[in-house]
PDB file of C-alpha atoms in Angstrom:
ATOM      1  CA  GLY A 121      16.310   4.817  18.484  1.00  0.00           C
ATOM      2  CA  GLN A 122      12.997   5.675  20.354  1.00  0.00           C
ATOM      3  CA  ASN A 123      11.581   3.072  22.803  1.00  0.00           C
ATOM      4  CA  GLY A 124      14.343   0.707  22.018  1.00  0.00           C
ATOM      5  CA  VAL A 125      13.515   0.552  18.188  1.00  0.00           C
ATOM      6  CA  ALA A 126      16.793   0.635  16.135  1.00  0.00           C
ATOM      7  CA  ASP A 127      15.111   2.090  13.122  1.00  0.00           C
ATOM      8  CA  PRO A 128      11.193   2.876  13.369  1.00  0.00           C
ATOM      9  CA  ARG A 129      10.707   3.175   9.496  1.00  0.00           C
ATOM     10  CA  LEU A 130       8.349   0.827   8.043  1.00  0.00           C
ATOM     11  CA  ARG A 131      10.662  -0.345   5.188  1.00  0.00           C
ATOM     12  CA  HIS A 132      12.728  -2.162   7.937  1.00  0.00           C
ATOM     13  CA  VAL A 133       9.574  -3.877   9.220  1.00  0.00           C
ATOM     14  CA  ASP A 134       9.188  -7.467   7.910  1.00  0.00           C
ATOM     15  CA  PRO A 135       5.820  -7.812   6.220  1.00  0.00           C
ATOM     16  CA  ALA A 136       5.200 -11.106   8.124  1.00  0.00           C
ATOM     17  CA  LEU A 137       5.758  -9.275  11.312  1.00  0.00           C
ATOM     18  CA  PHE A 138       3.184  -6.414  10.399  1.00  0.00           C
ATOM     19  CA  ALA A 139       0.807  -9.218   9.323  1.00  0.00           C
ATOM     20  CA  SER A 140       1.119 -10.797  12.874  1.00  0.00           C
ATOM     21  CA  TYR A 141       1.023  -7.569  14.946  1.00  0.00           C
ATOM     22  CA  GLY A 142      -0.311  -4.793  12.792  1.00  0.00           C
ATOM     23  CA  SER A 143      -3.771  -5.254  14.549  1.00  0.00           C
ATOM     24  CA  ARG A 144      -2.146  -3.576  17.523  1.00  0.00           C
ATOM     25  CA  LEU A 145      -1.930  -0.441  15.844  1.00  0.00           C
ATOM     26  CA  ASP A 146      -4.410   2.439  16.122  1.00  0.00           C
ATOM     27  CA  LEU A 147      -6.795   2.363  12.897  1.00  0.00           C
ATOM     28  CA  PRO A 148      -5.242   5.327  11.379  1.00  0.00           C
ATOM     29  CA  LEU A 149      -1.688   4.050  11.506  1.00  0.00           C
ATOM     30  CA  ARG A 150      -2.708   0.472  10.726  1.00  0.00           C
ATOM     31  CA  LYS A 151      -4.438   1.682   7.495  1.00  0.00           C
ATOM     32  CA  ARG A 152      -1.572   3.718   6.345  1.00  0.00           C
ATOM     33  CA  ALA A 153       0.896   0.867   7.117  1.00  0.00           C
ATOM     34  CA  THR A 154      -1.476  -1.662   5.322  1.00  0.00           C
ATOM     35  CA  HIS A 155      -1.079   0.705   2.236  1.00  0.00           C
ATOM     36  CA  PHE A 156       2.473   0.726   2.458  1.00  0.00           C
ATOM     37  CA  PHE A 157       2.809  -3.090   2.596  1.00  0.00           C
ATOM     38  CA  THR A 158       0.178  -3.873  -0.112  1.00  0.00           C
ATOM     39  CA  GLU A 159       1.868  -1.100  -2.179  1.00  0.00           C
ATOM     40  CA  MET A 160       5.175  -2.659  -2.014  1.00  0.00           C
ATOM     41  CA  ALA A 161       3.649  -5.925  -3.035  1.00  0.00           C
ATOM     42  CA  ARG A 162       1.802  -4.256  -5.921  1.00  0.00           C
ATOM     43  CA  VAL A 163       5.124  -2.630  -7.175  1.00  0.00           C
ATOM     44  CA  GLU A 164       6.711  -6.060  -7.238  1.00  0.00           C
ATOM     45  CA  GLN A 165       3.771  -7.696  -8.841  1.00  0.00           C
ATOM     46  CA  GLY A 166       3.511  -4.590 -11.489  1.00  0.00           C
ATOM     47  CA  ILE A 167       7.078  -5.074 -12.437  1.00  0.00           C
ATOM     48  CA  ALA A 168       6.349  -8.764 -13.284  1.00  0.00           C
ATOM     49  CA  ALA A 169       3.289  -7.936 -15.315  1.00  0.00           C
ATOM     50  CA  TRP A 170       4.968  -5.335 -17.243  1.00  0.00           C
ATOM     51  CA  GLN A 171       7.715  -7.264 -18.106  1.00  0.00           C
ATOM     52  CA  ALA A 172       5.384 -10.260 -18.971  1.00  0.00           C
ATOM     53  CA  GLY A 173       3.469  -7.824 -21.213  1.00  0.00           C
ATOM     54  CA  ASP A 174       0.281  -8.503 -18.921  1.00  0.00           C
ATOM     55  CA  LEU A 175      -1.271  -5.041 -19.269  1.00  0.00           C
ATOM     56  CA  THR A 176      -4.496  -6.300 -17.743  1.00  0.00           C
ATOM     57  CA  ARG A 177      -2.920  -7.363 -14.688  1.00  0.00           C
ATOM     58  CA  PHE A 178      -0.816  -4.136 -14.551  1.00  0.00           C
ATOM     59  CA  GLY A 179      -4.043  -1.976 -14.940  1.00  0.00           C
ATOM     60  CA  GLU A 180      -5.511  -4.023 -12.130  1.00  0.00           C
ATOM     61  CA  LEU A 181      -2.720  -3.317  -9.835  1.00  0.00           C
ATOM     62  CA  ILE A 182      -2.736   0.460 -10.692  1.00  0.00           C
ATOM     63  CA  ALA A 183      -6.601   0.397  -9.895  1.00  0.00           C
ATOM     64  CA  GLN A 184      -5.732  -1.337  -6.638  1.00  0.00           C
ATOM     65  CA  SER A 185      -3.206   0.993  -5.865  1.00  0.00           C
ATOM     66  CA  GLY A 186      -5.463   4.091  -6.277  1.00  0.00           C
ATOM     67  CA  GLU A 187      -8.178   2.504  -4.204  1.00  0.00           C
ATOM     68  CA  SER A 188      -5.699   1.870  -1.457  1.00  0.00           C
ATOM     69  CA  SER A 189      -4.223   5.342  -1.516  1.00  0.00           C
ATOM     70  CA  ILE A 190      -7.741   6.702  -1.035  1.00  0.00           C
ATOM     71  CA  LYS A 191      -9.009   4.266   1.482  1.00  0.00           C
ATOM     72  CA  ASN A 192      -6.159   3.235   3.374  1.00  0.00           C
ATOM     73  CA  TYR A 193      -3.720   6.177   3.029  1.00  0.00           C
ATOM     74  CA  GLU A 194      -6.688   8.611   2.950  1.00  0.00           C
ATOM     75  CA  SER A 195      -4.936  10.589   0.369  1.00  0.00           C
ATOM     76  CA  GLY A 196      -6.451  12.361  -2.903  1.00  0.00           C
ATOM     77  CA  CYS A 197      -8.069  15.346  -3.791  1.00  0.00           C
ATOM     78  CA  PRO A 198     -11.719  15.414  -4.851  1.00  0.00           C
ATOM     79  CA  GLN A 199     -10.613  15.472  -8.627  1.00  0.00           C
ATOM     80  CA  LEU A 200      -8.440  12.241  -8.057  1.00  0.00           C
ATOM     81  CA  ILE A 201     -11.090  10.512  -6.093  1.00  0.00           C
ATOM     82  CA  THR A 202     -13.567  11.195  -9.173  1.00  0.00           C
ATOM     83  CA  LEU A 203     -11.154   9.912 -11.685  1.00  0.00           C
ATOM     84  CA  TYR A 204     -10.380   6.798  -9.594  1.00  0.00           C
ATOM     85  CA  GLU A 205     -14.386   6.268  -9.405  1.00  0.00           C
ATOM     86  CA  ILE A 206     -14.643   6.718 -13.142  1.00  0.00           C
ATOM     87  CA  LEU A 207     -12.006   4.173 -13.763  1.00  0.00           C
TER      88      LEU A 207
END
């Protein structure tokens, strides 16, 4: 791989490694990686909440996902951002 990295995709980076060294990334990359790792954790938590029938927690996770998508991943069109703000 490039620069001695076997596979540079985030899915192959241990979350603990990112927690230790993520601050070394430039801000835009760090924010996107933060979204990636927190989203992966939210997916796992969302599965557990759904299976437990905890729709309140599931909804909280969906809202957190929307916030992270907008603030960390910097995605979303004005309409989606407005919808997030309403919810």
